[in-house]
Coordinates of C-alpha atoms in Angstrom, one line a residue:
Chain A
M1 CA 21.6 38.7 5.9
S2 CA 22.3 36.2 9.4
E3 CA 19.9 36.8 12.5
P4 CA 21.0 37.0 16.3
P5 CA 20.8 33.3 17.6
V6 CA 17.7 33.7 19.6
H7 CA 15.9 34.7 16.7
A8 CA 17.9 32.6 14.1
V9 CA 16.6 29.1 16.8
R10 CA 12.8 30.9 17.0
L11 CA 12.6 30.6 13.2
F12 CA 14.4 27.2 12.3
F13 CA 12.0 26.0 15.0
A14 CA 8.6 27.8 13.3
A15 CA 10.5 26.7 9.4
A16 CA 10.1 22.7 10.4
L17 CA 7.3 23.1 12.3
A18 CA 5.3 24.8 9.1
R19 CA 6.4 22.1 6.7
S20 CA 5.8 19.0 8.3
Y21 CA 2.6 20.8 8.6
A22 CA 1.9 20.3 5.2
R23 CA 2.7 16.7 5.1
V24 CA 0.9 15.3 8.6
A25 CA -2.0 16.8 6.8
W26 CA -1.2 15.8 3.7
L27 CA -2.6 12.3 5.9
F28 CA -5.5 13.5 7.0
R29 CA -7.0 16.0 3.6
S30 CA -5.8 13.3 0.9
R31 CA -7.2 9.7 2.2
T32 CA -7.6 7.6 -1.1
W33 CA -4.6 7.8 -1.1
M34 CA -3.6 6.6 2.4
V35 CA -5.5 3.7 1.7
Q36 CA -3.9 3.5 -1.8
E37 CA 0.0 3.8 -0.7
T38 CA -1.4 1.1 3.1
V39 CA -3.6 -1.7 1.3
L40 CA -1.8 -2.0 -1.8
P41 CA 1.7 -2.6 -0.2
V42 CA 0.5 -4.9 2.2
L43 CA -0.7 -7.2 -1.1
G44 CA 3.1 -6.7 -2.4
V45 CA 4.4 -8.1 1.1
C46 CA 2.5 -11.2 0.6
A47 CA 4.3 -12.1 -2.4
F48 CA 7.9 -12.5 -0.6
A49 CA 5.7 -13.9 2.3
Y50 CA 4.4 -17.0 -0.3
S51 CA 7.2 -17.6 -1.9
Y52 CA 8.8 -18.0 1.5
R53 CA 6.2 -20.7 2.6
A54 CA 6.9 -22.3 -0.6
M55 CA 9.3 -23.0 -0.2
A56 CA 9.2 -24.4 3.4
A57 CA 11.5 -21.7 5.0
P58 CA 11.4 -21.2 8.6
P59 CA 8.3 -18.6 9.9
E60 CA 10.9 -15.8 11.0
Y61 CA 11.5 -15.5 7.4
T62 CA 8.2 -14.0 6.8
G63 CA 8.3 -12.1 9.6
L64 CA 12.3 -11.2 7.8
V65 CA 10.3 -9.9 4.7
V66 CA 7.1 -8.2 7.0
L67 CA 10.1 -6.1 8.5
G68 CA 11.9 -5.4 5.2
A69 CA 8.9 -4.5 3.7
S70 CA 7.3 -2.3 6.9
M71 CA 11.5 -0.4 7.4
T72 CA 11.4 -0.1 3.3
T73 CA 8.2 3.0 2.7
F74 CA 10.8 5.1 5.2
W75 CA 13.4 4.0 2.6
L76 CA 10.9 5.2 0.2
N77 CA 10.4 8.7 2.0
V78 CA 13.7 9.3 2.3
L79 CA 13.7 8.5 -1.6
W80 CA 11.0 11.0 -3.0
G81 CA 9.9 12.5 0.2
M82 CA 13.6 14.0 0.8
G83 CA 15.5 12.6 -2.0
A84 CA 13.5 14.2 -4.9
A85 CA 11.8 16.6 -2.7
L86 CA 13.9 20.6 -3.3
Y87 CA 14.3 19.4 -7.2
W88 CA 10.3 19.1 -7.4
E89 CA 9.4 22.2 -5.3
R90 CA 12.0 24.1 -7.7
D91 CA 9.7 22.5 -11.0
S92 CA 6.0 23.5 -8.7
G93 CA 7.9 27.2 -8.3
N94 CA 7.8 26.9 -4.3
L95 CA 11.4 26.5 -4.0
E96 CA 12.3 30.1 -5.0
L97 CA 10.6 30.7 -2.0
F98 CA 11.6 28.9 0.3
V99 CA 15.9 30.2 -0.7
M100 CA 14.9 33.9 -0.5
S101 CA 12.4 33.4 2.3
P102 CA 14.5 34.3 6.1
A103 CA 13.4 30.6 7.0
P104 CA 17.0 28.1 7.3
M105 CA 16.8 25.6 4.5
M106 CA 18.0 23.3 6.6
G107 CA 15.1 23.9 9.1
V108 CA 12.8 23.1 6.2
L109 CA 14.3 20.3 5.7
T110 CA 13.6 19.1 9.1
G111 CA 10.3 19.7 8.9
M112 CA 10.1 17.9 5.2
A113 CA 11.7 15.0 8.1
L114 CA 9.6 14.9 10.5
G115 CA 6.9 15.5 8.3
G116 CA 7.6 12.7 5.9
M117 CA 8.6 10.9 9.4
T118 CA 5.2 11.2 10.7
T119 CA 3.3 10.4 7.7
T120 CA 5.2 6.9 6.9
L121 CA 5.4 5.8 10.3
V122 CA 1.5 5.4 10.3
R123 CA 1.9 3.5 7.0
A124 CA 4.8 0.7 8.1
T125 CA 2.7 0.6 11.2
V126 CA -0.4 -0.8 9.2
I127 CA 1.9 -3.0 7.1
A128 CA 4.1 -4.7 10.2
V129 CA 0.5 -5.1 12.0
A130 CA -1.1 -6.5 8.8
G131 CA 2.1 -8.7 7.8
V132 CA 1.7 -10.5 11.3
L133 CA -1.8 -11.1 11.7
M134 CA -1.8 -12.7 8.4
F135 CA 0.9 -14.6 8.3
D136 CA 1.6 -15.6 12.4
V137 CA 4.9 -14.4 12.8
P138 CA 6.8 -14.7 15.5
I139 CA 7.8 -12.2 17.5
Q140 CA 10.0 -12.8 21.1
P141 CA 12.2 -9.2 21.7
T142 CA 14.7 -9.0 23.7
S143 CA 14.1 -6.0 25.2
W144 CA 11.3 -3.1 23.5
T145 CA 13.4 -0.5 24.7
L146 CA 16.5 -1.8 22.5
L147 CA 14.3 -2.3 19.2
G148 CA 12.2 1.6 19.9
L149 CA 16.8 2.7 20.4
V150 CA 17.3 0.9 17.2
F151 CA 14.2 2.2 15.3
F152 CA 14.5 5.5 15.9
L153 CA 18.5 5.6 15.4
T154 CA 17.7 3.9 12.2
L155 CA 15.4 6.7 11.3
A156 CA 17.7 9.5 12.3
A157 CA 20.7 8.3 10.5
L158 CA 18.1 7.7 7.4
Y159 CA 16.9 10.7 7.2
G160 CA 20.3 12.6 7.8
L161 CA 20.9 10.6 4.5
G162 CA 17.5 11.7 3.1
M163 CA 18.9 15.6 3.7
M164 CA 22.1 14.6 1.5
F165 CA 20.2 13.2 -1.6
A166 CA 18.0 16.9 -1.6
S167 CA 20.8 19.0 -1.6
V168 CA 23.0 16.7 -3.9
F169 CA 20.1 16.4 -5.8
L170 CA 19.3 19.8 -6.6
R171 CA 22.2 19.7 -8.6
W172 CA 20.6 17.7 -11.6
G173 CA 17.8 17.8 -14.1
R174 CA 15.7 14.6 -15.6
E175 CA 18.7 12.3 -13.7
A176 CA 17.4 12.9 -10.3
W177 CA 14.1 11.0 -11.2
H178 CA 15.9 8.4 -12.6
L179 CA 18.4 8.4 -10.1
V180 CA 16.1 7.9 -7.2
N181 CA 14.6 5.0 -8.9
L182 CA 18.2 3.6 -9.1
L183 CA 18.5 3.8 -6.1
Q184 CA 16.0 1.6 -4.5
E185 CA 16.3 -2.3 -6.1
P186 CA 20.1 -2.3 -6.0
V187 CA 19.6 -0.7 -2.5
Y188 CA 16.8 -4.1 -1.5
L189 CA 19.5 -6.4 -2.9
L190 CA 22.4 -5.0 -0.7
T191 CA 20.2 -4.1 2.9
G192 CA 19.2 -7.5 2.2
T193 CA 15.1 -6.2 2.9
N194 CA 14.0 -9.5 2.5
F195 CA 16.1 -12.5 3.3
P196 CA 19.7 -11.7 6.7
V197 CA 22.5 -10.0 5.1
G198 CA 24.8 -11.8 7.5
A199 CA 24.3 -15.5 6.0
I200 CA 24.5 -15.3 2.4
F201 CA 26.9 -12.0 1.6
P202 CA 30.3 -12.4 2.7
K203 CA 31.4 -11.1 5.8
A204 CA 33.8 -7.7 4.4
V205 CA 30.3 -7.0 1.8
A206 CA 28.3 -7.2 4.3
A207 CA 30.1 -4.5 6.7
A208 CA 30.0 -2.7 4.0
A209 CA 26.2 -2.7 3.3
T210 CA 25.9 -1.7 7.1
L211 CA 27.3 1.9 5.9
I212 CA 23.7 2.1 4.6
P213 CA 21.5 3.3 8.0
L214 CA 19.2 0.7 6.8
T215 CA 20.9 -1.9 6.7
A216 CA 22.2 -2.0 9.7
G217 CA 18.5 -1.0 11.0
L218 CA 17.0 -3.8 10.0
D219 CA 19.6 -6.2 10.9
A220 CA 20.0 -5.1 14.9
M221 CA 15.9 -5.0 14.9
R222 CA 16.1 -9.2 13.3
Q223 CA 18.2 -10.0 15.8
V224 CA 15.8 -8.4 18.7
L225 CA 12.5 -9.2 17.2
F226 CA 13.9 -12.9 15.8
R227 CA 16.7 -13.5 17.8
T228 CA 18.8 -14.6 14.4
P229 CA 22.5 -14.2 13.8
G230 CA 23.3 -10.7 12.6
I231 CA 26.6 -9.0 11.0
F232 CA 27.7 -8.1 14.3
D233 CA 26.8 -7.7 17.5
V234 CA 23.2 -5.2 18.6
W235 CA 25.4 -2.8 20.7
L236 CA 27.6 -2.0 18.1
E237 CA 25.1 -1.3 15.3
V238 CA 23.9 0.9 17.5
A239 CA 26.5 3.2 18.0
L240 CA 27.5 2.6 14.3
L241 CA 23.7 4.0 13.7
A242 CA 24.2 6.9 16.3
V243 CA 27.9 8.0 14.4
L244 CA 25.9 7.6 10.3
S245 CA 23.4 10.4 12.2
V246 CA 25.8 12.7 13.2
V247 CA 27.7 12.4 9.9
F248 CA 25.0 12.6 7.6
F249 CA 23.4 15.4 9.4
V250 CA 26.5 17.3 9.5
C251 CA 27.4 16.9 5.6
A252 CA 24.0 17.6 4.8
R253 CA 24.3 21.1 6.6
W254 CA 27.4 21.4 4.2
L255 CA 26.4 20.2 1.0
L256 CA 23.3 21.9 1.1
A257 CA 25.2 25.1 1.7
R258 CA 28.0 24.1 -0.8
L259 CA 25.0 23.6 -3.5
E260 CA 22.5 26.1 -2.7
R261 CA 25.1 28.2 -3.4
R262 CA 26.6 26.5 -6.6
A263 CA 23.6 26.2 -7.7
A264 CA 22.2 30.1 -7.7
E265 CA 25.7 30.7 -9.2
E266 CA 24.4 28.7 -12.1
G267 CA 21.3 29.6 -12.0
K268 CA 20.0 26.2 -11.5
L269 CA 16.9 27.3 -8.5
T270 CA 14.8 28.6 -10.9
V271 CA 14.9 26.7 -13.6
R272 CA 12.3 24.1 -14.6
W273 CA 10.7 20.7 -15.9
Q274 CA 14.8 20.1 -17.0
Chain B
M1 CA -4.8 5.2 -41.2
R2 CA -0.9 6.3 -42.5
E3 CA -2.0 9.2 -40.2
Q4 CA -2.5 6.9 -37.4
L5 CA 0.8 5.4 -38.1
R6 CA 2.4 8.3 -38.0
T7 CA 1.5 9.2 -34.3
L8 CA 2.2 6.3 -33.4
R9 CA 5.9 5.8 -34.8
L10 CA 6.6 9.9 -33.8
A11 CA 5.1 8.6 -30.5
A12 CA 7.1 5.7 -29.9
W13 CA 10.4 8.4 -30.5
L14 CA 9.4 10.9 -28.4
G15 CA 9.0 8.1 -26.0
W16 CA 12.0 6.7 -26.2
Q17 CA 14.2 10.2 -26.1
L18 CA 12.3 10.6 -22.8
E19 CA 13.1 7.8 -21.4
T20 CA 17.0 7.7 -22.6
N21 CA 19.0 10.6 -23.6
W22 CA 19.3 12.7 -20.3
A23 CA 22.4 10.0 -19.7
S24 CA 24.6 9.1 -22.2
P25 CA 24.4 5.9 -23.6
W26 CA 26.5 4.0 -22.0
L27 CA 25.4 5.6 -18.5
F28 CA 21.5 4.2 -19.5
A29 CA 23.2 0.7 -20.5
I30 CA 24.3 0.3 -17.1
Y31 CA 20.6 1.7 -15.8
M32 CA 19.2 -0.5 -17.8
V33 CA 21.2 -3.6 -16.7
I34 CA 21.0 -2.6 -12.9
K35 CA 18.0 -2.0 -11.7
P36 CA 16.6 -5.2 -13.1
V37 CA 18.7 -7.6 -11.9
T38 CA 19.0 -6.5 -9.0
G39 CA 15.7 -7.0 -8.5
S40 CA 16.3 -10.5 -9.5
L41 CA 19.0 -11.3 -7.6
M42 CA 17.5 -10.7 -4.1
L43 CA 15.2 -13.7 -5.0
V44 CA 18.0 -15.1 -6.0
C45 CA 19.3 -14.3 -2.0
M46 CA 16.1 -15.2 -0.6
F47 CA 16.2 -18.8 -2.6
Y48 CA 19.9 -19.5 -0.6
A49 CA 18.6 -18.0 2.2
A50 CA 15.3 -20.8 2.5
R51 CA 18.0 -23.4 0.8
Y52 CA 20.3 -22.7 3.7
A53 CA 17.9 -23.1 6.6
T54 CA 16.0 -26.2 4.9
G55 CA 19.3 -27.7 4.7
G56 CA 18.8 -27.8 0.5
K57 CA 15.3 -29.2 1.2
V58 CA 14.2 -26.1 -1.6
P59 CA 14.4 -27.9 -5.2
A60 CA 17.1 -26.4 -7.0
E61 CA 14.5 -25.6 -9.9
F62 CA 12.5 -22.9 -8.0
L63 CA 16.1 -20.5 -8.9
P64 CA 14.8 -20.5 -12.5
Y65 CA 11.4 -20.3 -11.9
L66 CA 12.0 -17.1 -9.8
Y67 CA 14.2 -15.5 -11.7
V68 CA 12.4 -15.7 -15.6
S69 CA 9.1 -15.5 -14.0
N70 CA 10.9 -11.9 -11.9
A71 CA 12.0 -11.2 -15.6
C72 CA 9.5 -11.3 -17.6
F73 CA 7.5 -9.7 -15.5
G74 CA 9.7 -6.4 -15.5
L75 CA 8.1 -6.2 -19.2
V76 CA 4.4 -5.9 -16.7
G77 CA 5.8 -3.0 -14.7
T78 CA 7.6 -1.2 -17.3
V79 CA 4.6 -0.6 -19.9
T80 CA 2.1 0.0 -17.3
F81 CA 3.5 1.9 -14.9
G82 CA 5.5 3.8 -18.1
L83 CA 2.1 4.6 -19.9
S84 CA 0.9 5.8 -16.8
Y85 CA 3.6 7.8 -15.7
A86 CA 3.1 9.6 -19.5
V87 CA 0.1 10.7 -18.6
I88 CA 0.7 12.2 -15.2
T89 CA 4.6 13.6 -16.4
D90 CA 2.6 15.2 -19.8
R91 CA 0.5 16.8 -18.3
E92 CA 2.4 17.9 -14.5
R93 CA 5.4 18.1 -15.6
Y94 CA 6.1 18.9 -19.5
R95 CA 2.3 20.8 -19.0
M96 CA 1.9 19.0 -23.0
L97 CA -1.0 16.9 -22.2
K98 CA -3.3 19.4 -23.3
Y99 CA -1.5 20.3 -26.6
V100 CA -1.2 17.0 -27.7
F101 CA -5.2 16.6 -27.1
L102 CA -5.8 20.1 -29.6
S103 CA -3.1 18.5 -31.8
P104 CA -4.4 16.9 -35.1
A105 CA -3.1 13.6 -33.5
H106 CA -5.0 10.9 -32.1
F107 CA -4.7 11.2 -28.7
Q108 CA -5.3 7.0 -28.3
T109 CA -3.0 6.3 -30.5
Y110 CA -0.4 9.0 -29.1
F111 CA -0.1 6.8 -25.6
A112 CA 0.3 3.5 -28.1
G113 CA 3.4 5.3 -29.5
R114 CA 3.8 5.5 -26.0
G115 CA 3.5 2.1 -24.5
L116 CA 5.7 1.0 -27.5
A117 CA 8.6 3.3 -26.7
R118 CA 8.0 1.4 -23.4
V119 CA 7.8 -2.1 -24.3
A120 CA 10.7 -1.9 -26.2
E121 CA 13.1 -0.5 -23.2
G122 CA 11.2 -3.6 -20.8
T123 CA 12.4 -6.4 -23.2
V124 CA 15.9 -5.0 -23.6
G125 CA 15.8 -5.2 -19.8
A126 CA 14.1 -8.8 -19.5
V127 CA 16.4 -10.6 -22.3
L128 CA 19.7 -8.2 -20.5
N129 CA 18.2 -9.9 -17.1
I130 CA 18.5 -13.0 -18.7
A131 CA 21.5 -13.0 -20.1
V132 CA 23.2 -11.6 -16.6
G133 CA 21.5 -14.9 -14.8
L134 CA 22.1 -17.5 -17.3
L135 CA 26.0 -15.9 -17.3
L136 CA 25.9 -16.4 -12.8
F137 CA 23.5 -19.2 -12.4
S138 CA 24.3 -22.5 -13.4
D139 CA 20.8 -24.1 -12.8
M140 CA 19.5 -21.1 -15.0
R141 CA 21.3 -22.4 -17.8
Q142 CA 20.2 -26.4 -17.0
A143 CA 17.2 -25.0 -16.7
L144 CA 17.1 -23.1 -20.1
G145 CA 19.1 -25.5 -21.8
T146 CA 17.7 -28.7 -20.7
T147 CA 14.0 -28.7 -23.3
G148 CA 15.6 -25.3 -25.2
I149 CA 13.7 -22.8 -25.8
D150 CA 10.5 -22.8 -27.6
W151 CA 10.8 -19.8 -29.6
L152 CA 7.0 -20.7 -31.5
W153 CA 5.6 -20.2 -28.5
L154 CA 7.9 -17.6 -27.6
A155 CA 6.9 -15.6 -30.0
V156 CA 3.3 -15.8 -29.8
F157 CA 3.4 -15.5 -26.2
L158 CA 5.1 -12.8 -26.6
A159 CA 2.2 -10.9 -29.4
V160 CA -0.5 -11.5 -27.3
G161 CA 1.3 -10.6 -24.6
V162 CA 2.0 -7.3 -25.8
V163 CA -1.2 -6.4 -26.4
M164 CA -2.5 -7.9 -23.4
L165 CA 0.2 -5.2 -21.7
W166 CA -1.1 -2.4 -23.8
A167 CA -4.7 -2.7 -23.0
A168 CA -3.8 -2.4 -19.1
G169 CA -1.1 0.1 -20.0
M170 CA -4.5 2.1 -21.5
I171 CA -7.1 0.9 -18.7
L172 CA -4.2 2.9 -15.9
A173 CA -3.8 5.6 -18.6
G174 CA -7.3 6.8 -19.0
A175 CA -7.5 6.7 -15.2
C176 CA -5.0 8.0 -14.7
L177 CA -6.4 10.9 -16.9
N178 CA -9.5 11.5 -14.0
L179 CA -7.0 11.6 -11.4
S180 CA -5.3 14.1 -10.1
R181 CA -3.0 13.2 -7.2
N182 CA -3.1 9.7 -7.0
G183 CA -2.6 8.3 -10.3
M184 CA 1.4 7.9 -10.3
F185 CA 1.0 5.4 -7.0
L186 CA -2.0 3.5 -9.0
S187 CA -0.6 1.4 -10.7
E188 CA 2.4 0.7 -8.8
G189 CA -0.2 -0.2 -6.0
I190 CA -2.2 -2.4 -8.9
S191 CA 1.3 -3.9 -10.4
G192 CA 1.6 -5.5 -6.2
V193 CA -1.6 -7.0 -6.1
V194 CA -0.6 -9.0 -9.6
Y195 CA 2.7 -9.3 -8.7
L196 CA 0.6 -11.4 -6.0
L197 CA -2.3 -13.4 -8.1
S198 CA -0.3 -14.2 -11.0
G199 CA 2.3 -16.3 -8.7
V200 CA 5.8 -14.3 -9.9
V201 CA 7.1 -15.8 -7.0
F202 CA 6.0 -18.6 -6.2
P203 CA 3.2 -21.0 -7.6
I204 CA 0.0 -20.1 -7.2
G205 CA -1.4 -23.4 -5.5
V206 CA 0.3 -22.0 -2.2
L207 CA -2.8 -18.8 -2.0
P208 CA -5.6 -20.1 -0.6
V209 CA -8.2 -22.0 -3.5
W210 CA -10.8 -18.4 -3.7
V211 CA -7.4 -16.1 -4.4
Q212 CA -6.3 -18.9 -6.6
W213 CA -8.8 -18.4 -8.6
V214 CA -9.3 -15.0 -8.7
G215 CA -5.9 -15.1 -10.5
L216 CA -5.9 -17.8 -13.0
S217 CA -9.3 -15.2 -13.7
L218 CA -5.5 -12.6 -14.8
P219 CA -4.3 -12.5 -18.2
T220 CA -0.9 -12.3 -16.3
T221 CA -1.4 -15.4 -14.7
Y222 CA -1.5 -17.1 -18.1
W223 CA 0.7 -15.0 -20.2
L224 CA 3.7 -15.6 -17.5
E225 CA 2.8 -19.7 -17.6
G226 CA 2.9 -19.6 -21.1
M227 CA 6.5 -17.2 -21.2
R228 CA 8.4 -20.0 -18.4
R229 CA 7.3 -22.9 -20.8
A230 CA 8.7 -21.8 -23.8
L231 CA 11.4 -20.6 -22.0
M232 CA 12.0 -23.4 -20.1
G233 CA 9.8 -26.2 -20.5
P234 CA 7.0 -27.7 -18.0
V235 CA 7.5 -28.0 -14.0
P236 CA 9.8 -31.1 -14.0
D237 CA 9.1 -33.7 -11.5
S238 CA 11.6 -33.7 -9.7
A239 CA 9.9 -30.0 -8.5
P240 CA 5.8 -30.5 -7.8
I241 CA 6.2 -28.2 -5.4
L242 CA 6.4 -25.8 -8.3
R243 CA 3.3 -27.4 -10.4
G244 CA 0.1 -25.2 -9.9
P245 CA -3.4 -25.1 -11.1
L246 CA -1.9 -24.7 -15.1
A247 CA 0.5 -27.6 -14.7
T248 CA -1.8 -29.7 -16.7
W249 CA -2.6 -27.2 -19.7
S250 CA -1.3 -27.6 -22.5
N251 CA 0.6 -25.1 -24.3
P252 CA -2.9 -24.0 -27.2
E253 CA -5.2 -24.1 -24.2
L254 CA -2.6 -21.8 -22.1
A255 CA -2.5 -19.8 -25.6
L256 CA -5.8 -19.7 -26.2
T257 CA -7.2 -18.9 -22.4
L258 CA -4.9 -15.9 -22.8
L259 CA -5.9 -14.7 -26.3
L260 CA -10.1 -15.0 -24.8
T261 CA -8.6 -13.2 -21.7
T262 CA -6.6 -10.8 -23.6
A263 CA -9.5 -9.3 -26.1
A264 CA -11.6 -8.6 -22.9
L265 CA -9.3 -7.0 -22.3
V266 CA -8.7 -4.9 -24.9
A267 CA -12.7 -4.6 -25.3
F268 CA -12.6 -3.2 -21.2
A269 CA -10.0 -0.7 -22.2
L270 CA -11.0 1.0 -25.6
W271 CA -14.1 1.4 -23.9
F272 CA -12.6 3.0 -20.4
W273 CA -10.3 4.6 -22.3
R274 CA -12.8 6.5 -24.3
W275 CA -14.6 7.0 -21.1
N276 CA -12.2 8.6 -19.1
E277 CA -10.8 10.9 -21.9
R278 CA -14.0 12.1 -22.5
R279 CA -14.9 12.7 -18.8
A280 CA -11.8 14.8 -18.5
W281 CA -12.3 16.7 -21.5
R282 CA -15.6 17.4 -19.8
L283 CA -14.4 18.9 -16.2
G284 CA -11.2 19.9 -17.5
K285 CA -8.9 17.6 -16.4
L286 CA -6.7 17.3 -19.0
E287 CA -5.1 20.3 -17.8
E288 CA -5.3 20.3 -14.2
N289 CA -2.3 20.5 -12.4
A290 CA -1.6 19.3 -9.0
G291 CA 1.8 20.4 -8.3
V292 CA 2.5 16.4 -8.0

């Protein structure tokens, strides 16, 4: 059944707000988890920072590690909090309720993204601030506005990709968990989480890697923050991130409609523990 | 004893099936290679980035140090994370934990079996990882070929290491029995801390002195040093940067310290598991479902 346009828009925002509320409320209701999610990753980051120190690399390399660790939290949230979300909702029995309700699934996914962004922002900020203070990272941004713009576009593209993953993973069973697991280390390598991609990879490989929003976002932020040479000019990377955001969002919408229908036809919307 | 061995065998088989039968054998083999190898390649890229930035001042021996340490540490993550995750999946996902507890199978032996499956998976991953490193990097071939692998010490460190990893995994799994929501992330977080304190990707001499002492209280530090030495020999004089506080220790000293710290860890793990098992049973946590 279709809703009148005004009602549909209101329903979209209501669904997004309701779904994001659950994620943000978690911030305040599960404080021990929050400590675990922020303090322990900071200690993990230290290992790579000390590795660069042992190799006597310039201080901005420690900055690359801190920035990489901070932005990686968003990638992990995209994978586990967005990609695997519908698959988990199905396991816990919520997915059938989402589908049956008049709330649009894109609204639910948008809410997941907004809630995930908010909670992850706290984690990322703690890691970044702790890393900068502990390792005395030299920060000389060329422009805070540009940095904010790059950050915003990176998140938009990343969470658009996350929405796409959510619908794709809905089709899978146990493979989804392993696939999410598999998208960690290879992506850390391709995106240059701890090293400058442009200086190590051949130009063609580095250029191809920028199709992952984390690569372009990290590279642009490093150029702005540490004035290091990048794969492309910052503004070109900004444009690329903007295009990726739109493309991923449109693809997510199309895929969600298609795969939700297919999952319903194959009876996979209510199948659990497989 | 026969009953326990049967539980161990069946639990290991079940664990192996759970880990592997989601994909075809070929796809699973690719999965086994890609994950650890790309993790190691990231460290290789860090090494070359630092070398490029310092004008080649980073000694070539740093690369095999990073690579071999990281490959061995993969076992730590696989076994400890695997054991604690077994508690969570059996309770939350498959909802079988209470039935395993009710069955005549010995509860602790069941998890030891699940751990064995993870040891097998981790060992295959580490061997493949090192094989790819040998294939791709001449510095790796040189480091492992100069003195040759000391198979005897490798067997000793591996044997004690497996017991140490099982004990560490049981401590985390025991904690997970009573953690409804945070369990999944506990082992990952602990693994990150051990990664730092054991000097996986740098010699622990770089750390502040008081942190070095914390690192030296962990059995993983001795195990990694032992594994590196068994595979690559002692740190060469051409790379003084890699000489940590354990550089002057002999292999028997390292093995004995590893054995003693592992014995302490096993004793603690046995007590901690029993305490957690009893607490979880008393509080009804074995069937608690948090929807994670």
